Amino acid sequence: MKPMLSDRRDRRPILLANARILDPSRDLDFPGDLLIADGVIREAKRGIGAAGVPEGTEIVDCRGMIAAPGLIDMRAFVGEPGAEHRETIASASQAAAAGGVTTIICQPDTLPAIDDPTIVDFVQRRARDTGIVHVHPMAALTKGLAGEEMTEIGLLKAAGAVAFTDGARSVTNAQVMRRALIYARDFDVLIVHHTEDPNLVGEGVMNDGEFAARLGLIGVHKAAETIMLERDLRLVGSTEGRYHAASITCAESIEVMRRAKEAGLAVTASASINHLTLNEIDIGPYRTFFKVSPPLRAEDDRKALVAALEAGVIDVIMSDHNPQDVEVKRLPFAEAAAGAIGIETMLPAGLRLVHNGEIKLLTLLKAMSTRPAELLGLPGGTLRPGAPADVVVIDPDVPWLLERDELKSKCRNTPFDEARLQGRAVRTIVAGRTVYELV
């Protein structure tokens, strides 16, 4: 099978016939047909049939396939502006389409940082001109991502920022974070925070424990995450702001988040597909493609994350897409840059959890589509009639081998290199147009 990009101007009606319709926004799972016309969902029901569609409709036999809302990746690094050698909006959106992702939420740690309305406007214009999926920016929480002075939250929201974060940096100043949460409450925006105390991380490069000791590498203790998360949630309790933990990685953090939710705080959390499907042992003989931040944890932590996802303590699965080129990855493990690409492999890696019986398919799709849409106030994540026609068609059982040279991202730093996978996106539809098709 080879991927093909279809003509973006072709907005003929599409009937996805004989599909398994999965709509996590309504907990629906049934065999039927999905009709798309004029860029929106027209109908999703049993027995529409060819006779009930407009003339000229493209009819796609989806027997054995799943039709679901397009995925929304809530945390992806896109290099524009300033790091186009790592990724561009064009290349990231091609990778997204191949992975069934119809909306990318890009991070603000660019050059310059997305801390001004003009930079938000630049990203949006580039997305319109060069992207084939939706691209929305998160704006910087502090100016220059320095953690010292808040950005103009109201102006940035008005310009189109969907949430506020300092990307892979933590705001260590508690007073700055408290003020940000108050402003977030007043403007009804979401604060997304990377919970790692940099002083506790220090020079650590992987999970602290026996395996790190065997490899002779400095570990990162889980307290670096839980202490920052505990602080943040206490601030949320005193400010009533909306807060989202960007990347939960360990069992201790899950318990912290569980208690906060039980107390009624407006808090949610993400876990990356890497932490849900991989563990520290995968690093093996110093494989730098498995060096990520926060680091991969122990298998017990991975299992706890999966259980927390099924229980609703973790709300969102994101790719944590972080392209790094050969020059910074082909180095000794301690010196290599952290980060892995993931926007194209998020869905097939997640399907591993489904095939292994660890989570339900509806749970997976809800965490990759409906919940991100709800948290960010976006119109996707649903197959309700009248909703934007952002749809992914999935072959859940097709076996395939991931080959680096076929990836659409500019960089190839995938931890799933040469992995045997089962299931993938075979068609991606954005605003009623087919932007990717595997034939």
mmCIF file of N, CA, C and O in Angstrom, residues 16 38 55 81 94 111 125 129 201 296-297 299-300 317 326 345 361 405 411 434:
data_model
loop_
_atom_site.group_PDB
_atom_site.id
_atom_site.type_symbol
_atom_site.label_atom_id
_atom_site.label_comp_id
_atom_site.label_asym_id
_atom_site.label_seq_id
_atom_site.Cartn_x
_atom_site.Cartn_y
_atom_site.Cartn_z
ATOM 1 N N LEU A 16 -19.090 7.310 3.395
ATOM 2 C CA LEU A 16 -18.302 6.219 3.953
ATOM 3 C C LEU A 16 -19.288 5.110 4.305
ATOM 4 O O LEU A 16 -20.002 5.186 5.310
ATOM 5 N N ASP A 38 -20.486 19.430 1.817
ATOM 6 C CA ASP A 38 -20.272 20.857 2.097
ATOM 7 C C ASP A 38 -19.414 21.083 3.339
ATOM 8 O O ASP A 38 -19.618 22.043 4.089
ATOM 9 N N GLU A 55 -26.102 13.448 -6.113
ATOM 10 C CA GLU A 55 -25.431 13.012 -7.336
ATOM 11 C C GLU A 55 -23.966 13.440 -7.299
ATOM 12 O O GLU A 55 -23.633 14.528 -6.849
ATOM 13 N N PRO A 81 7.998 29.717 13.669
ATOM 14 C CA PRO A 81 9.185 30.262 13.011
ATOM 15 C C PRO A 81 10.487 29.859 13.708
ATOM 16 O O PRO A 81 10.497 29.567 14.898
ATOM 17 N N GLN A 94 1.593 17.196 6.813
ATOM 18 C CA GLN A 94 1.635 15.967 6.003
ATOM 19 C C GLN A 94 1.734 14.747 6.911
ATOM 20 O O GLN A 94 1.051 13.736 6.716
ATOM 21 N N LEU A 111 11.351 30.280 17.594
ATOM 22 C CA LEU A 111 12.278 31.430 17.570
ATOM 23 C C LEU A 111 11.773 32.469 16.576
ATOM 24 O O LEU A 111 11.942 32.283 15.373
ATOM 25 N N ARG A 125 -1.420 32.265 9.425
ATOM 26 C CA ARG A 125 -1.316 32.500 7.979
ATOM 27 C C ARG A 125 -0.506 31.412 7.299
ATOM 28 O O ARG A 125 -0.858 30.955 6.208
ATOM 29 N N ASP A 129 -1.720 28.812 4.355
ATOM 30 C CA ASP A 129 -1.022 28.782 3.072
ATOM 31 C C ASP A 129 -0.367 27.445 2.765
ATOM 32 O O ASP A 129 -0.281 27.048 1.598
ATOM 33 N N VAL A 201 15.597 17.986 38.291
ATOM 34 C CA VAL A 201 16.038 17.256 37.092
ATOM 35 C C VAL A 201 17.552 17.300 36.986
ATOM 36 O O VAL A 201 18.212 16.289 36.741
ATOM 37 N N LEU A 296 11.183 8.146 29.975
ATOM 38 C CA LEU A 296 10.377 6.944 30.086
ATOM 39 C C LEU A 296 10.541 6.357 31.480
ATOM 40 O O LEU A 296 11.651 6.313 32.008
ATOM 41 N N ARG A 297 9.449 5.896 32.050
ATOM 42 C CA ARG A 297 9.469 5.392 33.421
ATOM 43 C C ARG A 297 9.465 3.862 33.450
ATOM 44 O O ARG A 297 9.570 3.197 32.415
ATOM 45 N N GLU A 299 7.933 -0.025 34.075
ATOM 46 C CA GLU A 299 6.746 -0.683 33.541
ATOM 47 C C GLU A 299 5.547 -0.516 34.469
ATOM 48 O O GLU A 299 4.407 -0.364 34.001
ATOM 49 N N ASP A 300 5.755 -0.528 35.767
ATOM 50 C CA ASP A 300 4.641 -0.316 36.699
ATOM 51 C C ASP A 300 4.000 1.049 36.497
ATOM 52 O O ASP A 300 2.776 1.202 36.596
ATOM 53 N N ILE A 317 -4.539 11.820 25.302
ATOM 54 C CA ILE A 317 -3.303 11.238 24.771
ATOM 55 C C ILE A 317 -2.778 12.191 23.713
ATOM 56 O O ILE A 317 -3.503 12.607 22.814
ATOM 57 N N VAL A 326 19.702 14.537 12.995
ATOM 58 C CA VAL A 326 20.764 13.563 13.251
ATOM 59 C C VAL A 326 21.887 14.161 14.089
ATOM 60 O O VAL A 326 22.456 13.501 14.963
ATOM 61 N N THR A 345 2.688 8.371 14.324
ATOM 62 C CA THR A 345 2.606 7.033 14.920
ATOM 63 C C THR A 345 1.721 6.990 16.162
ATOM 64 O O THR A 345 1.569 5.928 16.767
ATOM 65 N N LEU A 361 -11.266 0.653 22.623
ATOM 66 C CA LEU A 361 -11.041 1.498 21.456
ATOM 67 C C LEU A 361 -11.722 2.851 21.620
ATOM 68 O O LEU A 361 -11.165 3.893 21.252
ATOM 69 N N ASP A 405 12.078 5.853 6.147
ATOM 70 C CA ASP A 405 12.118 6.624 4.902
ATOM 71 C C ASP A 405 10.723 7.000 4.402
ATOM 72 O O ASP A 405 10.590 7.880 3.549
ATOM 73 N N CYS A 411 12.286 15.074 10.306
ATOM 74 C CA CYS A 411 13.245 14.303 11.098
ATOM 75 C C CYS A 411 12.747 12.868 11.234
ATOM 76 O O CYS A 411 11.583 12.570 11.007
ATOM 77 N N THR A 434 -10.600 14.955 1.268
ATOM 78 C CA THR A 434 -9.654 13.886 1.547
ATOM 79 C C THR A 434 -8.241 14.431 1.346
ATOM 80 O O THR A 434 -7.869 14.805 0.238
#
